[in-house]
mmCIF file of C-alpha atoms in Angstrom:
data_model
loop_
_atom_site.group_PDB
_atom_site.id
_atom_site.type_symbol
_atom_site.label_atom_id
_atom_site.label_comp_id
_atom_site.label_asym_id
_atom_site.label_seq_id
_atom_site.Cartn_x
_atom_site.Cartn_y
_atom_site.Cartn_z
ATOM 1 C CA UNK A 236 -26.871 16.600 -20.606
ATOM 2 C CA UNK A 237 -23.473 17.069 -19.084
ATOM 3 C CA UNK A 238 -23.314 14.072 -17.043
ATOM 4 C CA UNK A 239 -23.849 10.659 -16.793
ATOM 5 C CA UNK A 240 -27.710 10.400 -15.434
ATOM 6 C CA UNK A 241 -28.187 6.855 -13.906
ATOM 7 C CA UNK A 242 -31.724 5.423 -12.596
ATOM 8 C CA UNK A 243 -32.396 4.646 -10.093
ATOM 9 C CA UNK A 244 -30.177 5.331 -7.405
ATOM 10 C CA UNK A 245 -30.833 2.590 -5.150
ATOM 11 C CA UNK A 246 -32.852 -0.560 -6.158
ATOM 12 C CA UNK A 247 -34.270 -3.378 -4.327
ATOM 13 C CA UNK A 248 -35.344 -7.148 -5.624
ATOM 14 C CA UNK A 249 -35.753 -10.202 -4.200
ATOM 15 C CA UNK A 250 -33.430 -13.187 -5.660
ATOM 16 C CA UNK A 251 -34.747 -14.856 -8.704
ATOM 17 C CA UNK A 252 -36.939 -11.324 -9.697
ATOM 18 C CA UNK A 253 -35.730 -9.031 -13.028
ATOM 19 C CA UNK A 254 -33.457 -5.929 -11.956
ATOM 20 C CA UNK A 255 -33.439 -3.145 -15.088
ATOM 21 C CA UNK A 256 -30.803 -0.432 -14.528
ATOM 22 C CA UNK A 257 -30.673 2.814 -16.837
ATOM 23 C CA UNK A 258 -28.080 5.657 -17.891
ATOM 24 C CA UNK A 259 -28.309 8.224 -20.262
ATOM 25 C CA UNK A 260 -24.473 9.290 -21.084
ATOM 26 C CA UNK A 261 -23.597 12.973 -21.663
ATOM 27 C CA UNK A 262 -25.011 14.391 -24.650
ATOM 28 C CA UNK A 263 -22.515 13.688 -27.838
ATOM 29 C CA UNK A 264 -20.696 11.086 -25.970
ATOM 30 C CA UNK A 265 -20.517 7.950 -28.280
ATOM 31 C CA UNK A 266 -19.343 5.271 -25.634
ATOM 32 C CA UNK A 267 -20.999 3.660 -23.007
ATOM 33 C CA UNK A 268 -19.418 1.526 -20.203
ATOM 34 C CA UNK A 269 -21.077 -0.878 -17.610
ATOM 35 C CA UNK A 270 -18.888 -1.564 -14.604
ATOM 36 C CA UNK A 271 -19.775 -3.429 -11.077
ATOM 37 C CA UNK A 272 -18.738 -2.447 -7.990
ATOM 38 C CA UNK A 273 -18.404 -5.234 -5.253
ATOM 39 C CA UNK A 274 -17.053 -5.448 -1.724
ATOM 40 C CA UNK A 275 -13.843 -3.869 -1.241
ATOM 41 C CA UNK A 276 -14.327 -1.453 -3.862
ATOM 42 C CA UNK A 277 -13.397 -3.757 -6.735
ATOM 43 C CA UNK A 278 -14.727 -2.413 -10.055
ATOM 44 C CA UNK A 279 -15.385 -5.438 -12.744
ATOM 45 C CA UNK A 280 -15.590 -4.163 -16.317
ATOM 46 C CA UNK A 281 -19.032 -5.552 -17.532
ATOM 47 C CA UNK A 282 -20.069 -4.609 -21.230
ATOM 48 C CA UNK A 283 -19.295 -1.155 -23.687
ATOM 49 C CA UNK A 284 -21.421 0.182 -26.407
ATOM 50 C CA UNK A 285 -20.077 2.485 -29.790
ATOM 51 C CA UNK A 286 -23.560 4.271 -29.988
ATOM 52 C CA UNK A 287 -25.804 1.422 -30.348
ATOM 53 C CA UNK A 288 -23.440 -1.623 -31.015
ATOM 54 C CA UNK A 289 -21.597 -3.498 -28.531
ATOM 55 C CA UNK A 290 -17.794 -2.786 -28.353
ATOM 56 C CA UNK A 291 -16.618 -4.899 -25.869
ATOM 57 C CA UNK A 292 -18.660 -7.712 -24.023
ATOM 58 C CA UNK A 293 -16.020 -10.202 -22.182
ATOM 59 C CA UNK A 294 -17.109 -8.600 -19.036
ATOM 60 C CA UNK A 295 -20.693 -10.024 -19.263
ATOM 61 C CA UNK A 296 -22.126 -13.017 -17.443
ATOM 62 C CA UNK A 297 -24.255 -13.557 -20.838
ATOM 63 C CA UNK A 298 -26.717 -16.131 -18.951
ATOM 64 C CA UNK A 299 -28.577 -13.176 -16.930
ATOM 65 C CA UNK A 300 -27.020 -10.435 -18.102
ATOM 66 C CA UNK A 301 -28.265 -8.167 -21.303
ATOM 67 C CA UNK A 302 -27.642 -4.259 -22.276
ATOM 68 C CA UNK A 303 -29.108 -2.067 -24.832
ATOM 69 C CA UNK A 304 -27.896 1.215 -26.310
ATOM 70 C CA UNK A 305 -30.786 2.365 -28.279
ATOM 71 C CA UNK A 306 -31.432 5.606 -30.623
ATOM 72 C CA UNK A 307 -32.865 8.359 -28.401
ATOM 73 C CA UNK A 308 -33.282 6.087 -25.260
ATOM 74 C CA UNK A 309 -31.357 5.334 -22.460
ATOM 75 C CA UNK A 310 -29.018 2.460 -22.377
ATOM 76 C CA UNK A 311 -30.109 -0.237 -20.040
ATOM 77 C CA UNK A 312 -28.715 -3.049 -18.186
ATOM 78 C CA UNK A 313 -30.854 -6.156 -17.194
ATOM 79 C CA UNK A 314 -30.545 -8.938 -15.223
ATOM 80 C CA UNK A 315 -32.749 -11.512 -15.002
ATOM 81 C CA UNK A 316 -33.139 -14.007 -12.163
ATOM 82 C CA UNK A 317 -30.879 -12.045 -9.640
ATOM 83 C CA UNK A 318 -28.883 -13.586 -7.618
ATOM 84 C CA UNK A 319 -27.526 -12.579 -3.959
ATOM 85 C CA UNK A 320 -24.099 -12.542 -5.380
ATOM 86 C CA UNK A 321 -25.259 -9.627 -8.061
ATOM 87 C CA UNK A 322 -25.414 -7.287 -5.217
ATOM 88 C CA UNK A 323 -23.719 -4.447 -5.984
ATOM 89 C CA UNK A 324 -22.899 -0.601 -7.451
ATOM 90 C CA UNK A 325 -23.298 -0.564 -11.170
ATOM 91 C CA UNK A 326 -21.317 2.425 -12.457
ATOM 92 C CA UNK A 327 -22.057 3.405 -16.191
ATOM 93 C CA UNK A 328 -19.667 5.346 -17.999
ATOM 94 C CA UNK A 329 -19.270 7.675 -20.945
ATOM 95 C CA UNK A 330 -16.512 9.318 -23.562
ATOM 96 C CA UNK A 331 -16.304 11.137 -26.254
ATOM 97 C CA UNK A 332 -14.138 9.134 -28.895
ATOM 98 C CA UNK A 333 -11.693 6.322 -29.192
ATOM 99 C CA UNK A 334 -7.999 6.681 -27.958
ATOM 100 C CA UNK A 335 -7.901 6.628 -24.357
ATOM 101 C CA UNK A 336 -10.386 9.239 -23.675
ATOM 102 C CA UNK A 337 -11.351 9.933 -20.115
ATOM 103 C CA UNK A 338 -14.105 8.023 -18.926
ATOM 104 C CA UNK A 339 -17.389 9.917 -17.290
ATOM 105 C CA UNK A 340 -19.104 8.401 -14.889
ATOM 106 C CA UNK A 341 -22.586 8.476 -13.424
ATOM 107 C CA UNK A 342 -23.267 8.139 -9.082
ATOM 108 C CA UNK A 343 -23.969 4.786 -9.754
ATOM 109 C CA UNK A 344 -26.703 2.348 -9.302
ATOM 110 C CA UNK A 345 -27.012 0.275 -5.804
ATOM 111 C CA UNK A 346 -28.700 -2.708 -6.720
ATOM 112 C CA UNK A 347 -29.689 -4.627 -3.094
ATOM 113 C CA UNK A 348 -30.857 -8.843 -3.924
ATOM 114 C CA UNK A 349 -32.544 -10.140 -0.988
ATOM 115 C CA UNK B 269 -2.686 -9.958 -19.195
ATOM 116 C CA UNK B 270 -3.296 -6.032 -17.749
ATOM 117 C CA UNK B 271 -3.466 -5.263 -14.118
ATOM 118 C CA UNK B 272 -2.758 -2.461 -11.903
ATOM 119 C CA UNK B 273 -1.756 -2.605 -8.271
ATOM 120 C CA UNK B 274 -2.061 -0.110 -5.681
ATOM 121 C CA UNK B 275 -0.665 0.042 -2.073
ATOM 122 C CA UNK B 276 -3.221 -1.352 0.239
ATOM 123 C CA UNK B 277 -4.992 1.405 2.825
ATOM 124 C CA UNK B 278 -6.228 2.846 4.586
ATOM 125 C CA UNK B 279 -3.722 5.466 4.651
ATOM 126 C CA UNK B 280 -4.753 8.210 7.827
ATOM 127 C CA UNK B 281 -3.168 11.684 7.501
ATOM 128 C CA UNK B 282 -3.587 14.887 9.350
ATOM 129 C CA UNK B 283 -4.084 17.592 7.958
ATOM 130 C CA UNK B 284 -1.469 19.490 5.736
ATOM 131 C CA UNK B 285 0.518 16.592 5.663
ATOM 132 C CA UNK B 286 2.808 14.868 2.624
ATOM 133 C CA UNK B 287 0.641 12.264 0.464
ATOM 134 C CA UNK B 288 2.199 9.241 -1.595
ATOM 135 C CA UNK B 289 -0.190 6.479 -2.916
ATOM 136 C CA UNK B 290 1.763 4.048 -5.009
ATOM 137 C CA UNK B 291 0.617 2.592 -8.024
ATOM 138 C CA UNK B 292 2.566 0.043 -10.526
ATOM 139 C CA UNK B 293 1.048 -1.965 -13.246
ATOM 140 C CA UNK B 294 1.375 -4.542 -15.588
ATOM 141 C CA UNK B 295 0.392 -3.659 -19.534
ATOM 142 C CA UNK B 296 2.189 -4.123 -22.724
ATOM 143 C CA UNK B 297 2.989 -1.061 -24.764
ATOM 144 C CA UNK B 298 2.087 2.517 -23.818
ATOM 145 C CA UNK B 299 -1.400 1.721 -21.799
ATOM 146 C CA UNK B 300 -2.746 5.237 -20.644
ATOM 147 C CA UNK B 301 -2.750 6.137 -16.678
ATOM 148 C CA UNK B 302 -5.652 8.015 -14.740
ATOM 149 C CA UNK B 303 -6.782 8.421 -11.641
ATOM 150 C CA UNK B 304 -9.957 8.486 -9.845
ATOM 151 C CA UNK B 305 -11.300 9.435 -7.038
ATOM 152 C CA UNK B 306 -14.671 8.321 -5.245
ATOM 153 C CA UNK B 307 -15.918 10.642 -2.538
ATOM 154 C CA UNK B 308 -18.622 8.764 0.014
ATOM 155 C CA UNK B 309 -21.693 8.028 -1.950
ATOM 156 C CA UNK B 310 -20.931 8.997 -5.120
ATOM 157 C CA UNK B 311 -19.518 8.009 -8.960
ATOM 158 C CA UNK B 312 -15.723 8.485 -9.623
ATOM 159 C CA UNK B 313 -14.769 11.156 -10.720
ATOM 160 C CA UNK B 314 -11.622 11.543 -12.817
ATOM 161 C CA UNK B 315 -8.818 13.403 -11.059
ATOM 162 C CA UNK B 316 -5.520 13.378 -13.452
ATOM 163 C CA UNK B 317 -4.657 11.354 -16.446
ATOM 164 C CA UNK B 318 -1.442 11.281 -18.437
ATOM 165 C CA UNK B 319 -1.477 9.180 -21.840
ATOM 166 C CA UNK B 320 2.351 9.139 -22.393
ATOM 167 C CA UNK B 321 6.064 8.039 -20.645
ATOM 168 C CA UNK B 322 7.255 11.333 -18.677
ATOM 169 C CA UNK B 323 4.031 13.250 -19.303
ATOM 170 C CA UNK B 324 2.422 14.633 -15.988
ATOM 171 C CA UNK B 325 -0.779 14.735 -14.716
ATOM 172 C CA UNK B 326 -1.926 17.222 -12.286
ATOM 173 C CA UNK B 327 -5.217 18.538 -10.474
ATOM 174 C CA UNK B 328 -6.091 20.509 -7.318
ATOM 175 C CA UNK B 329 -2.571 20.170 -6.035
ATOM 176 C CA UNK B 330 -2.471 16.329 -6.769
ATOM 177 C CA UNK B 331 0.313 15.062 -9.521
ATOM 178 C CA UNK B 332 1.240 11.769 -10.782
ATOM 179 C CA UNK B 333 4.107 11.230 -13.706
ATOM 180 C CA UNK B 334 3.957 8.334 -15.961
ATOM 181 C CA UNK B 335 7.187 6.350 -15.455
ATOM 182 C CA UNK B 336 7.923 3.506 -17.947
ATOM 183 C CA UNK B 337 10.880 2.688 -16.697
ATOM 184 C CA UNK B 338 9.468 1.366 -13.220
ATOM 185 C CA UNK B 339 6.120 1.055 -14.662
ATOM 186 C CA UNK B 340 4.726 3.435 -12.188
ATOM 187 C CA UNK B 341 2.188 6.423 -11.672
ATOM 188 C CA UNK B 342 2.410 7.261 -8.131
ATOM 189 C CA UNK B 343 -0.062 10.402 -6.907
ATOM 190 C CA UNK B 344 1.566 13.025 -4.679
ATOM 191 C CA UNK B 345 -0.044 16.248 -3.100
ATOM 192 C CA UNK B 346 1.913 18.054 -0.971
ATOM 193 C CA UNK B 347 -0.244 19.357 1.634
ATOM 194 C CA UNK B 348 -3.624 17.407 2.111
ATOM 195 C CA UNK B 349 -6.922 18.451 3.500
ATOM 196 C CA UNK B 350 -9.644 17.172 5.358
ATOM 197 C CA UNK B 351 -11.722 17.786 2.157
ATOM 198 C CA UNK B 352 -9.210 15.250 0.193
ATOM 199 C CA UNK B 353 -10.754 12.146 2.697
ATOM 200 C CA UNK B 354 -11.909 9.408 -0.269
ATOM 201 C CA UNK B 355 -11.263 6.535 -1.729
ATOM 202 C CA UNK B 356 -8.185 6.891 -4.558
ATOM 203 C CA UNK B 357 -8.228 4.512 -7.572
ATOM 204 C CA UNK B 358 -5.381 4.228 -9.834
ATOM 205 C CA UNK B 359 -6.424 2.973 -13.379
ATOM 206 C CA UNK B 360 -5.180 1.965 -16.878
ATOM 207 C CA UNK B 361 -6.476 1.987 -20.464
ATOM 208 C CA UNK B 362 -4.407 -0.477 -22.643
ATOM 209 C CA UNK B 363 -2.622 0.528 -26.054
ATOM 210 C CA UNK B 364 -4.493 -0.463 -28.988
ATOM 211 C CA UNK B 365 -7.291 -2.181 -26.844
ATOM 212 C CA UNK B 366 -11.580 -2.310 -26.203
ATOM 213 C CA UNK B 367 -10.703 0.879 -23.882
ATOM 214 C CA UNK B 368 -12.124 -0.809 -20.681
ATOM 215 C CA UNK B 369 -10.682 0.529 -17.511
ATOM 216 C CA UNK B 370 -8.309 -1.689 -15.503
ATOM 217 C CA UNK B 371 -8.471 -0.605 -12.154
ATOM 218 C CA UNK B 372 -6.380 -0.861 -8.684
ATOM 219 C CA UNK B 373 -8.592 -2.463 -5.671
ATOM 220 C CA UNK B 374 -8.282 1.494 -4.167
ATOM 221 C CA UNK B 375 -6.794 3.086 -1.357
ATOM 222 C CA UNK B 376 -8.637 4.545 1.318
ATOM 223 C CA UNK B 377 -7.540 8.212 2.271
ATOM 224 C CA UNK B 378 -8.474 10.057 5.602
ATOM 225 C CA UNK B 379 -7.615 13.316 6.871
ATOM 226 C CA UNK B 380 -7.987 14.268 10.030
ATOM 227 C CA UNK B 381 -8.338 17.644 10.954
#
């Protein structure tokens, strides 16, 4: 497609449950970005993909975090045993190439930990 | 390391008035400049960009030019609208790097009529 489609919007758990976020990037786009959006806007770079390899992971908290970027799927992010401090926007993002393309990105994923 | 500072808001305009939101950062090299802009509720969406020193970036009446000399990429429009009322984000890419966004903490713009 010609955005960045991310499911679901909004997303409830309670803490200590599994949280699994999805985007599909725009169609031909061969990076994938994970960002989180806390209080006071702050964006925290989380993982990237080149197609179905990680690019970049320094972002991740690798004890509860995990992504995919699968053939013909949507890439995922997953968190497992959430904790109140993982509330938060997740923002994926896609672009085209290498070279300090513009990113695209989706509306976002609210993710709510009660 | 990379970083990217941008003057605290919220800035509050009226309508068809001047608009400067600074924006400095920190980078080694020839990082690449954008900026973004989130509207309530949704994703960013990219507003201007400019990937060299001196180049300019411009978009529905908003401009930014990348200054190495001061480090710099402050956006300007010269006549805002109520329409323009978002949060602005001022971001780099670093030379040579994973591509990750750096971004500023965001200014919050509103425009009253």
């Amino acid at each position: 497609g010609e955005e960045v489609a991310q499911t679901p919007k909004h997303l409830v758990r309670g803490e200590g449950q599994k949280a699994k976020l999805y985007c599909a990037p725009i169609k031909g786009h061969s990076y994938v970005f994970w960002y989180q959006q806390v209080l006071k806007n702050e964006f925290k770079f989380l993982i990237s993909f080149q197609n179905e390899n990680v690019f970049d992971e320094t972002g991740m908290p690798k004890e509860r975090f995990s992504a995919k970027c699968l053939p013909n799927s949507p890439c995922s992010l997953e968190i497992q045993a959430t904790k109140l401090e993982d509330s938060a926007v997740y923002f994926c993002a896609s672009s085209q190439y290498r070279g300090n393309q513009p990113q695209h990105f989706g509306d976002g994923t609210r993710l709510s930990i009660l | 390391g990379n970083s990217v500072t941008q003057m605290e808001g919220p800035v509050t305009l009226s309508e068809e008035a001047f608009l400067t939101i600074n924006c400095t950062y920190t980078a080694t090299g020839y990082p690449s400049l954008f900026w973004y802009v989130q509207y309530p509720g949704e994703g960013l969406q990219l507003l201007l960009k400019a990937t060299k020193a001196d180049d300019k970036g411009s978009n529905k009446g908003f401009e930014a030019t990348y200054r190495k000399e001061t480090t710099s990429f402050h956006l300007e429009k010269g006549s805002v609208q109520v329409s323009d009322s978002a949060v602005y984000f001022c971001a780099l890419i670093p030379q040579g790097g994973s591509e990750k966004l750096v971004f500023g903490k965001g200014t919050k713009l509103t425009v009253n009529p």
